[in-house]
Coordinates of C-alpha atoms in Angstrom, one line a residue:
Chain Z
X1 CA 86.1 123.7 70.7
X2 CA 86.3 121.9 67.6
X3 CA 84.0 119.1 65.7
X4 CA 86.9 116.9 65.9
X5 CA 88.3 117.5 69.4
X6 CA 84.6 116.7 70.1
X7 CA 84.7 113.7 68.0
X8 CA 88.1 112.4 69.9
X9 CA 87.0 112.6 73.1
X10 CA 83.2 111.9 73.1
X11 CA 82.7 114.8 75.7
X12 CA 80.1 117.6 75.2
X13 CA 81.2 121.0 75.1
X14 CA 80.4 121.8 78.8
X15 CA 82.0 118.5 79.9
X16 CA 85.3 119.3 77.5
X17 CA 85.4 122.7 79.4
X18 CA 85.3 121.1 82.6
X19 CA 88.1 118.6 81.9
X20 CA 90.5 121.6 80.5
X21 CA 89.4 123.9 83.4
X22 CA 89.2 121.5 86.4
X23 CA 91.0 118.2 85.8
X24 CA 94.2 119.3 84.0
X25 CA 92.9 117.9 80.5
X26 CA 93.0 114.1 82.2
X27 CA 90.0 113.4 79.5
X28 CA 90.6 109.7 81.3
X29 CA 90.6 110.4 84.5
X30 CA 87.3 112.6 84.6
X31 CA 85.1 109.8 82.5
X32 CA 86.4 107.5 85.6
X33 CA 85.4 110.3 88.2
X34 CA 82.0 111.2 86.1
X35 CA 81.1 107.3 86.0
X36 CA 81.0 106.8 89.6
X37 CA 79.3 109.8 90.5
X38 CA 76.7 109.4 87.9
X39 CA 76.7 106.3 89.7
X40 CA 75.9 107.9 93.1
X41 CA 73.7 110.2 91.7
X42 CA 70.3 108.2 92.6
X43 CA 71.1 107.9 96.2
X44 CA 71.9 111.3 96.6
X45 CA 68.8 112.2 95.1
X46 CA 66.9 109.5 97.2
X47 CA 68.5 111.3 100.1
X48 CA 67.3 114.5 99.1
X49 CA 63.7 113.4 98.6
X50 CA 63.7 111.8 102.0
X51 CA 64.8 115.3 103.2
X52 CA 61.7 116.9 101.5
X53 CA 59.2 114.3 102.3
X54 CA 60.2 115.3 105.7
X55 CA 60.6 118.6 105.6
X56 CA 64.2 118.4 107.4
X57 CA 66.2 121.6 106.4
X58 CA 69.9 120.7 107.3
X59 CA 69.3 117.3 105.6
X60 CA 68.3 118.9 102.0
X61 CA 70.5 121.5 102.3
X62 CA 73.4 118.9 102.9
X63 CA 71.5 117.1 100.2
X64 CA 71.9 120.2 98.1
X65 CA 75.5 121.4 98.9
X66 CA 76.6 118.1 98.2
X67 CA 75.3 117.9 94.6
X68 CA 76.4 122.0 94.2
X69 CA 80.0 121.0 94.4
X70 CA 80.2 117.3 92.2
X71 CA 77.9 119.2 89.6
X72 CA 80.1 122.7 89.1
X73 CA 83.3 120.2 89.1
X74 CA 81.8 118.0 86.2
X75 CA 81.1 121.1 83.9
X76 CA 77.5 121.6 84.6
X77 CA 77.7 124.9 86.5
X78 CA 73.8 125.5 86.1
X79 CA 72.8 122.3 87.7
X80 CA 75.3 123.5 90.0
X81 CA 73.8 127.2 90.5
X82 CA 70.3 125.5 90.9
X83 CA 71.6 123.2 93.6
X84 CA 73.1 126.3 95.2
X85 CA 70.0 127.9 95.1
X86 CA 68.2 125.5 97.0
X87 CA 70.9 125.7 99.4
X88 CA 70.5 128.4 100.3
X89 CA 66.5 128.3 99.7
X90 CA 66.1 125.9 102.5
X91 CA 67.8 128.4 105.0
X92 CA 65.8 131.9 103.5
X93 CA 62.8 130.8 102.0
X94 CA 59.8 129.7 102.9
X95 CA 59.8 125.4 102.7
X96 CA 57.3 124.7 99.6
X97 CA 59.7 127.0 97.7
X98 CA 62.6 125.3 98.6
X99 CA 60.9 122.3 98.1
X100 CA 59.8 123.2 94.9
X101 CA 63.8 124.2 94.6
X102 CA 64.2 120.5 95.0
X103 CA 62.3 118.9 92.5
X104 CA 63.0 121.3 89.7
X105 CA 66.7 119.8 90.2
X106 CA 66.0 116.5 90.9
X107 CA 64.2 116.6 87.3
X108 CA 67.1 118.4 85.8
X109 CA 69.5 116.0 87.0
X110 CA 67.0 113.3 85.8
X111 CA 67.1 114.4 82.5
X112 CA 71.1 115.7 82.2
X113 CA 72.5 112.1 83.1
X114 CA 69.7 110.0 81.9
X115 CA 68.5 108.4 85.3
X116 CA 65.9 106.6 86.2
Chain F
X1 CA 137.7 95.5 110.3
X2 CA 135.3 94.6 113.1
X3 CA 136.8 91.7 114.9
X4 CA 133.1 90.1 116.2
X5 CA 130.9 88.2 114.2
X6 CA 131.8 88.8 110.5
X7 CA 128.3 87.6 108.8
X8 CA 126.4 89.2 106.1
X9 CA 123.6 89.2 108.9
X10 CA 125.5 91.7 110.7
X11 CA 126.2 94.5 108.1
X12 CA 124.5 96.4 105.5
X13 CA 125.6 98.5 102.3
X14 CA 125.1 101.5 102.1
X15 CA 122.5 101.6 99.2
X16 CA 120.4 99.1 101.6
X17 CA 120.6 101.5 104.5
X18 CA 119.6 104.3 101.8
X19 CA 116.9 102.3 101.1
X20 CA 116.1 101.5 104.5
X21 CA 115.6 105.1 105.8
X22 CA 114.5 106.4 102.6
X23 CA 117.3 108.7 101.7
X24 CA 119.8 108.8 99.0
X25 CA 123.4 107.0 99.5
X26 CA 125.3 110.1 99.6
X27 CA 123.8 111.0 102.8
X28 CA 123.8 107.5 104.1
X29 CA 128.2 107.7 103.3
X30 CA 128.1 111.4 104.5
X31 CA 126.8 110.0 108.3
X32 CA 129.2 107.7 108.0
X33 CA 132.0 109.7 107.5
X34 CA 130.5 111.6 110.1
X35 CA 130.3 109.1 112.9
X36 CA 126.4 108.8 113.0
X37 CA 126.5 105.0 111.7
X38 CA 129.4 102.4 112.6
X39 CA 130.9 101.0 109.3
X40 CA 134.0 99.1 107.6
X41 CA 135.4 99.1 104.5
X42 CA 136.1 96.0 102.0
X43 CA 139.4 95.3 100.2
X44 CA 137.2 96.9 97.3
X45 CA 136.7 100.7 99.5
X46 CA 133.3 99.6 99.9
X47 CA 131.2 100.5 103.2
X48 CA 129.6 97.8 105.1
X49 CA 127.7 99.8 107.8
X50 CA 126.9 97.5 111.2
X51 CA 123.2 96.1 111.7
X52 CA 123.8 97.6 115.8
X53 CA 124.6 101.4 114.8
X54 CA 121.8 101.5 112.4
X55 CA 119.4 100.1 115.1
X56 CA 121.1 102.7 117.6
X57 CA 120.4 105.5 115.0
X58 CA 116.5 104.4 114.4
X59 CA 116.0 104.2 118.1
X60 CA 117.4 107.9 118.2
X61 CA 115.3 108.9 115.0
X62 CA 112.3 107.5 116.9
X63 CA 112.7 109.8 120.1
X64 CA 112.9 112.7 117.4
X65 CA 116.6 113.0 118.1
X66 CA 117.5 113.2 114.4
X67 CA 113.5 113.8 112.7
X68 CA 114.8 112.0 109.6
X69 CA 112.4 108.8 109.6
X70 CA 110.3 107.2 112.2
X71 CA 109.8 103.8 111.8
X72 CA 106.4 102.5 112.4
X73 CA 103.9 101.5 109.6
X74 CA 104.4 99.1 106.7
X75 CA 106.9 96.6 106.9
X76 CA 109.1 96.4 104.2
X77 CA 111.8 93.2 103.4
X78 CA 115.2 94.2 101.8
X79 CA 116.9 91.6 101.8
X80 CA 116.4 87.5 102.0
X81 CA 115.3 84.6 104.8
X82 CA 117.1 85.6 108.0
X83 CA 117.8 89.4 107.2
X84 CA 116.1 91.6 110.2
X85 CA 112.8 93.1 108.5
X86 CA 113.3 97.0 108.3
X87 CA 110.2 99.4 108.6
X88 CA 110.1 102.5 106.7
X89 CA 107.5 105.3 108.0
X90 CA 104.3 105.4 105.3
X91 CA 102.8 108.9 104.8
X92 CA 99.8 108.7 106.7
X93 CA 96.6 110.6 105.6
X94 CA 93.2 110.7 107.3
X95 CA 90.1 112.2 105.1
X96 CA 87.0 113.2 106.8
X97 CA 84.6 113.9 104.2
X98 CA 80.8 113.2 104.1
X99 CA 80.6 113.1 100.5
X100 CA 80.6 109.9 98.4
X101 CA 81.7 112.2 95.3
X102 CA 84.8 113.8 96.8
X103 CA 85.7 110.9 98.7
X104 CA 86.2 108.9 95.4
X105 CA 88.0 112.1 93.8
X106 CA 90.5 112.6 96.6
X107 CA 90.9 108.7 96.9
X108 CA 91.6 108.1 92.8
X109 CA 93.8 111.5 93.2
X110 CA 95.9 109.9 96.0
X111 CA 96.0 106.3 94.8
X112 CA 97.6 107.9 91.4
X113 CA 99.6 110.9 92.7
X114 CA 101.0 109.4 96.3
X115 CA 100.5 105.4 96.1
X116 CA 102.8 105.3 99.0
X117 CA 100.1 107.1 100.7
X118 CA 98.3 105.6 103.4
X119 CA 94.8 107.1 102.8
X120 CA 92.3 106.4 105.6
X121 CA 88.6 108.3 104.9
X122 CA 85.9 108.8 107.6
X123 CA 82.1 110.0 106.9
X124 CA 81.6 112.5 109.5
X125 CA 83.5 114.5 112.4
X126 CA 82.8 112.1 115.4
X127 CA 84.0 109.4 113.1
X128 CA 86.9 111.7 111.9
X129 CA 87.7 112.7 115.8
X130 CA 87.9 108.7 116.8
X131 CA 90.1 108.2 113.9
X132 CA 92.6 111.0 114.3
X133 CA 93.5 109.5 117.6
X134 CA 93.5 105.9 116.8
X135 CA 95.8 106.6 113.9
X136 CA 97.8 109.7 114.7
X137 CA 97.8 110.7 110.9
X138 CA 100.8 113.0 109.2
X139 CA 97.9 115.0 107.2
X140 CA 94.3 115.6 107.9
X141 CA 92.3 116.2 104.5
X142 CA 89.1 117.6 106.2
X143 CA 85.8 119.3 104.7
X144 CA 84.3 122.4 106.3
X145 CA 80.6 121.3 106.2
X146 CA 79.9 117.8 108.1
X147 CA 77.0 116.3 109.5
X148 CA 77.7 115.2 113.3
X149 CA 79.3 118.1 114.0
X150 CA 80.7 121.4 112.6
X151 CA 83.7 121.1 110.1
X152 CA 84.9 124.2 111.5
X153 CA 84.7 123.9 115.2
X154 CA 86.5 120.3 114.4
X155 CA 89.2 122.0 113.1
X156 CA 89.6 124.5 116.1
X157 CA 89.1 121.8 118.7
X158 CA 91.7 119.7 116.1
X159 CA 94.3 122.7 116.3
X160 CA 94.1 122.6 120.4
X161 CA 94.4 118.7 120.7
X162 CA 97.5 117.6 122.4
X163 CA 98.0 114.9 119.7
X164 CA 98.1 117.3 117.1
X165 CA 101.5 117.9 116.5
X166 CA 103.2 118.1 113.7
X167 CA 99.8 116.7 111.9
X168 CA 99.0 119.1 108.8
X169 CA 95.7 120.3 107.7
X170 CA 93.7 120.9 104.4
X171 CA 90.5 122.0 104.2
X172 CA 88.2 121.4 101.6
X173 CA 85.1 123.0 100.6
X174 CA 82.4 123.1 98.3
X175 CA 81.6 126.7 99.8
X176 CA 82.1 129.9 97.5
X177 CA 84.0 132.6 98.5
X178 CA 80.9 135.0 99.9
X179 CA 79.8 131.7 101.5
X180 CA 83.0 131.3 103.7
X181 CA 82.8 134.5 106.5
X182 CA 80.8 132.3 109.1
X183 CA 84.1 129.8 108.5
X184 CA 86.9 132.2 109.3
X185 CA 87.7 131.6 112.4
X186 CA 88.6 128.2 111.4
X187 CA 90.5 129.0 108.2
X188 CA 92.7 131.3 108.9
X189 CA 96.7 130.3 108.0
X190 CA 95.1 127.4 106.5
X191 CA 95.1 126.1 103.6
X192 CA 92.1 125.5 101.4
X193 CA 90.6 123.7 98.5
X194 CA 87.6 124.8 96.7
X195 CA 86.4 121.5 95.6
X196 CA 86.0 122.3 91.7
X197 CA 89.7 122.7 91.7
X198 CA 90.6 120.1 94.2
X199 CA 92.5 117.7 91.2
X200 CA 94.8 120.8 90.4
X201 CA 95.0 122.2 93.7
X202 CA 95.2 119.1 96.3
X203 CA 98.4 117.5 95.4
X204 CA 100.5 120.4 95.6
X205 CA 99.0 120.9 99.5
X206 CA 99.7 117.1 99.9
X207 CA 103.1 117.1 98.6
X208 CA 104.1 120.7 100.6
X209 CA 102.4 118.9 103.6
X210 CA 104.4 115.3 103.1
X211 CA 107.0 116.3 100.9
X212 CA 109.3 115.9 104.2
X213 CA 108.4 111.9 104.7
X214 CA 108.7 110.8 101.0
X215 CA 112.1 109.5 100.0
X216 CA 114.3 111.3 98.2
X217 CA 115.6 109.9 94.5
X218 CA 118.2 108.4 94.9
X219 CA 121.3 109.8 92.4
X220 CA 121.3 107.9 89.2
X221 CA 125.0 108.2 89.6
X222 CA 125.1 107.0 93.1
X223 CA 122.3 104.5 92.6
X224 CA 124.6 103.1 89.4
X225 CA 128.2 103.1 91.5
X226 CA 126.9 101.5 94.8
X227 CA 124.5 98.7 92.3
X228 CA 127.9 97.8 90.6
X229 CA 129.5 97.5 93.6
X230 CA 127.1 95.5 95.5
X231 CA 127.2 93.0 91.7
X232 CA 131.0 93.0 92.0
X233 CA 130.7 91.7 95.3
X234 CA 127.8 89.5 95.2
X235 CA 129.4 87.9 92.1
X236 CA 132.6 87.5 94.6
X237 CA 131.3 85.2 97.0

């Protein structure tokens, strides 16, 4: 990708893939998708630490497989393999590790779209 | 020449009955010619197709005698104060998705792809079981994973349901493929979106799934001749 193509659209490299790859190069229509799920982002992480604090599987893997699919479809497919992996964690390891699953991501996420 | 009530109110062109049933005028003249709708012609050769025949041939379209349009749904005017009020069938689609993410996707997707679309979207499978019979829809947009009950058990039970139909199904999910064996009793001859791709790989499904219930261009040609006409005459009276 060039400097310029990056300049036009504003998009990291990642995000630029993503919008070639999953959204038919609709640069428009995946800021407008990106904005509102950036702006759903702290609830779903809200519901995923209520999952932990209570140590209920389903709900943090739900909490988990949710976030697996938006992340991988916004261009961040490592998020997206770290949410699969506690996904899966919840159901094969033991909890503090999937727990511990959890916050790494929650802290990723945190620092990949700047929230709170 | 119809020797009852000659009024306007009585008698439609035939680009208003295209319009009203959603198909293009050359069909509309073609069940004329072949008996299916009552109509007249003006000095000018032009149809005027009679109000009763076309009531006669939605009543029949309604019992599934013909399967062209049903007519229930939004209500749309075609022509001024004292006209009958004509109802065209509107695509009706019911998503039941738990995810605030994909609902948003599939909703901005739909709202720009299919505006005609009516897009209903329900949280979770008991709501999405309520809604399928409250609203009967055409399509059923439906992810695998739900909480309230299991996406894919929905689905079966969905399949078996009396009301079912002629509704379609798409299934979405965020699941890989080597996540998908516990699934495929419900997936099979169905067809499925991995969510990543759902912006390239939805409409297509909707379209293949609807394509039947949306109306048809009309002919530019057609659209042009039976406009001019309708002028010519309009500027007669």
């Amino acid at each position: 990708m060039s400097p310029l193509t990056d300049d036009i659209t504003g998009l990291p490299p990642h995000e630029l893939a993503a919008v070639s790859e999953y959204f038919e190069g609709d640069h428009e229509f995946y800021r407008i998708f990106r904005a509102s799920a950036v702006a759903q982002f702290p609830a779903d992480l809200q519901a995923g630490d209520q999952a932990e604090a209570a140590a209920d599987v389903q709900a943090l893997r739900r909490a988990a497989h949710t976030l697996k699919g938006v992340l991988l479809t916004l261009g961040y497919a490592e998020l997206s393999a770290c949410a699969k992996t506690v996904e899966q964690g919840v159901q094969q390891q033991p909890w503090d590790e999937a727990a511990a699953g959890w916050r790494e991501l929650r802290a990723r996420m945190v620092a990949a779209f700047g929230l709170a | 020449m119809p020797n009852s009530d000659m009024s306007s109110s009585n008698y439609y062109t035939t680009l208003e009955v295209a319009k009203i049933l959603g198909m293009a005028v050359r069909s509309v003249q073609l069940m004329v010619d072949r008996g299916d709708l009552q109509a007249w012609k003006t000095p000018g050769g032009h149809r005027r197709i009679t109000r009763e025949s076309l009531e006669r041939w939605i009543q029949g379209s309604r019992a599934g005698v013909t399967g062209v349009a049903s007519f229930h749904g939004h209500a749309g005017e075609i022509r001024g104060p004292g006209r009958r009020r004509a109802v065209v069938h509107v695509p009706r689609v019911l998503l039941i998705e738990d995810s605030s993410h994909f609902q948003n996707l599939v909703t901005m997707l739909v709202k720009q792809k299919f505006p005609a679309v009516d897009l209903h979207v329900a949280n979770d499978g008991i709501t999405g079981l309520v809604s399928f019979g409250h609203l009967q829809p055409d399509l059923i947009i439906v992810d695998i994973l739900l909480p309230g009950i299991d996406g894919a058990t929905m689905i079966t039970g969905l399949r078996r349901h009396a009301l079912f139909g002629n509704c379609r199904l798409i299934v979405l999910t965020s699941l890989d493929e080597d996540q998908r064996a516990p699934y495929a009793f419900a997936l099979q001859d169905v067809d499925v979106v991995h969510k990543p791709k759902l912006v390239s790989e939805l409409p297509p499904l909707i379209e293949k799934a609807l394509g039947h219930l949306f109306a048809p261009p009309v002919q530019a040609d057609e659209f042009e001749d039976e406009a001019l006409a309708v002028d010519a005459e309009a500027g007669a009276e």
